[in-house]
CSV table of C-alpha atoms in Angstrom, one decimal:
chain,number,residue,atom,x,y,z
A,1,UNK,CA,73.1,127.1,40.5
A,2,UNK,CA,73.7,124.9,37.4
A,3,UNK,CA,72.9,120.8,38.0
A,4,UNK,CA,77.0,120.9,37.5
A,5,UNK,CA,77.1,122.5,39.8
A,6,UNK,CA,74.8,119.9,42.1
A,7,UNK,CA,76.9,117.4,41.3
A,8,UNK,CA,80.0,118.6,42.5
A,9,UNK,CA,78.2,119.5,46.3
A,10,UNK,CA,76.7,116.8,46.9
A,11,UNK,CA,80.0,114.7,45.6
A,12,UNK,CA,82.4,117.5,47.4
A,13,UNK,CA,79.8,116.9,51.2
A,14,UNK,CA,80.3,112.4,50.2
A,15,UNK,CA,83.7,112.8,51.0
A,16,UNK,CA,83.7,115.3,53.7
A,17,UNK,CA,83.0,115.1,57.6
A,18,UNK,CA,80.0,116.9,57.0
A,19,UNK,CA,77.0,115.3,54.6
A,20,UNK,CA,74.6,117.4,55.2
A,21,UNK,CA,73.8,120.2,52.7
A,22,UNK,CA,72.6,123.6,53.9
A,23,UNK,CA,69.2,125.7,53.8
A,24,UNK,CA,70.9,127.9,51.8
A,25,UNK,CA,72.0,125.3,49.6
A,26,UNK,CA,69.3,122.6,49.1
A,27,UNK,CA,67.1,126.0,48.1
A,28,UNK,CA,69.8,126.7,45.3
A,29,UNK,CA,68.8,123.3,43.9
A,30,UNK,CA,64.8,124.1,44.8
A,31,UNK,CA,65.1,126.6,42.6
A,32,UNK,CA,67.3,124.9,40.0
A,33,UNK,CA,63.7,122.8,39.2
A,34,UNK,CA,61.4,125.5,39.9
A,35,UNK,CA,60.0,124.1,43.4
A,36,UNK,CA,58.9,128.0,45.1
A,37,UNK,CA,61.0,129.0,48.2
A,38,UNK,CA,59.8,131.6,50.3
A,39,UNK,CA,62.2,134.8,49.8
A,40,UNK,CA,66.2,135.2,52.3
A,41,UNK,CA,68.5,136.8,52.9
A,42,UNK,CA,72.0,135.8,54.9
A,43,UNK,CA,73.1,138.7,56.8
A,44,UNK,CA,75.4,138.8,59.5
A,45,UNK,CA,75.1,142.9,60.7
A,46,UNK,CA,72.6,144.2,62.1
A,47,UNK,CA,72.1,147.7,59.6
A,48,UNK,CA,71.9,144.8,56.9
A,49,UNK,CA,70.1,142.8,58.7
A,50,UNK,CA,67.1,145.7,59.4
A,51,UNK,CA,67.4,147.1,55.9
A,52,UNK,CA,66.7,142.9,54.5
A,53,UNK,CA,63.5,143.1,56.2
A,54,UNK,CA,62.2,147.1,55.3
A,55,UNK,CA,63.4,145.5,51.7
A,56,UNK,CA,61.3,141.9,51.9
A,57,UNK,CA,59.0,143.1,53.9
A,58,UNK,CA,56.8,142.1,57.0
A,59,UNK,CA,56.8,139.4,58.8
A,60,UNK,CA,59.8,138.3,58.6
A,61,UNK,CA,61.1,135.8,60.3
A,62,UNK,CA,64.8,135.8,61.6
A,63,UNK,CA,66.7,132.3,62.1
A,64,UNK,CA,70.2,131.8,63.2
A,65,UNK,CA,73.2,129.7,61.7
A,66,UNK,CA,75.6,127.9,62.3
A,67,UNK,CA,78.5,125.4,61.3
A,68,UNK,CA,77.1,122.6,64.1
A,69,UNK,CA,73.6,123.7,63.6
A,70,UNK,CA,71.6,121.8,61.4
A,71,UNK,CA,68.0,123.1,63.2
A,72,UNK,CA,67.0,125.2,65.7
A,73,UNK,CA,66.8,122.3,68.4
A,74,UNK,CA,70.1,121.6,68.3
A,75,UNK,CA,70.6,124.8,69.6
A,76,UNK,CA,68.4,124.4,72.5
């Protein structure tokens, strides 16, 4: 992600009904500014999840994601 990508992302969010950026987008921005973040992998298939866990190493944390869920406390 380049600085121009960040500007486009923020501009698009300001014009949309969803003003928040995703955690994944935030981490890409952090990486651009050399702010360390934990390794992550986004998967939707259980076999790929298990494969990613093996590659990342244990322990791992699984996190649910959804378009209308910004934080885990919003899902119950």
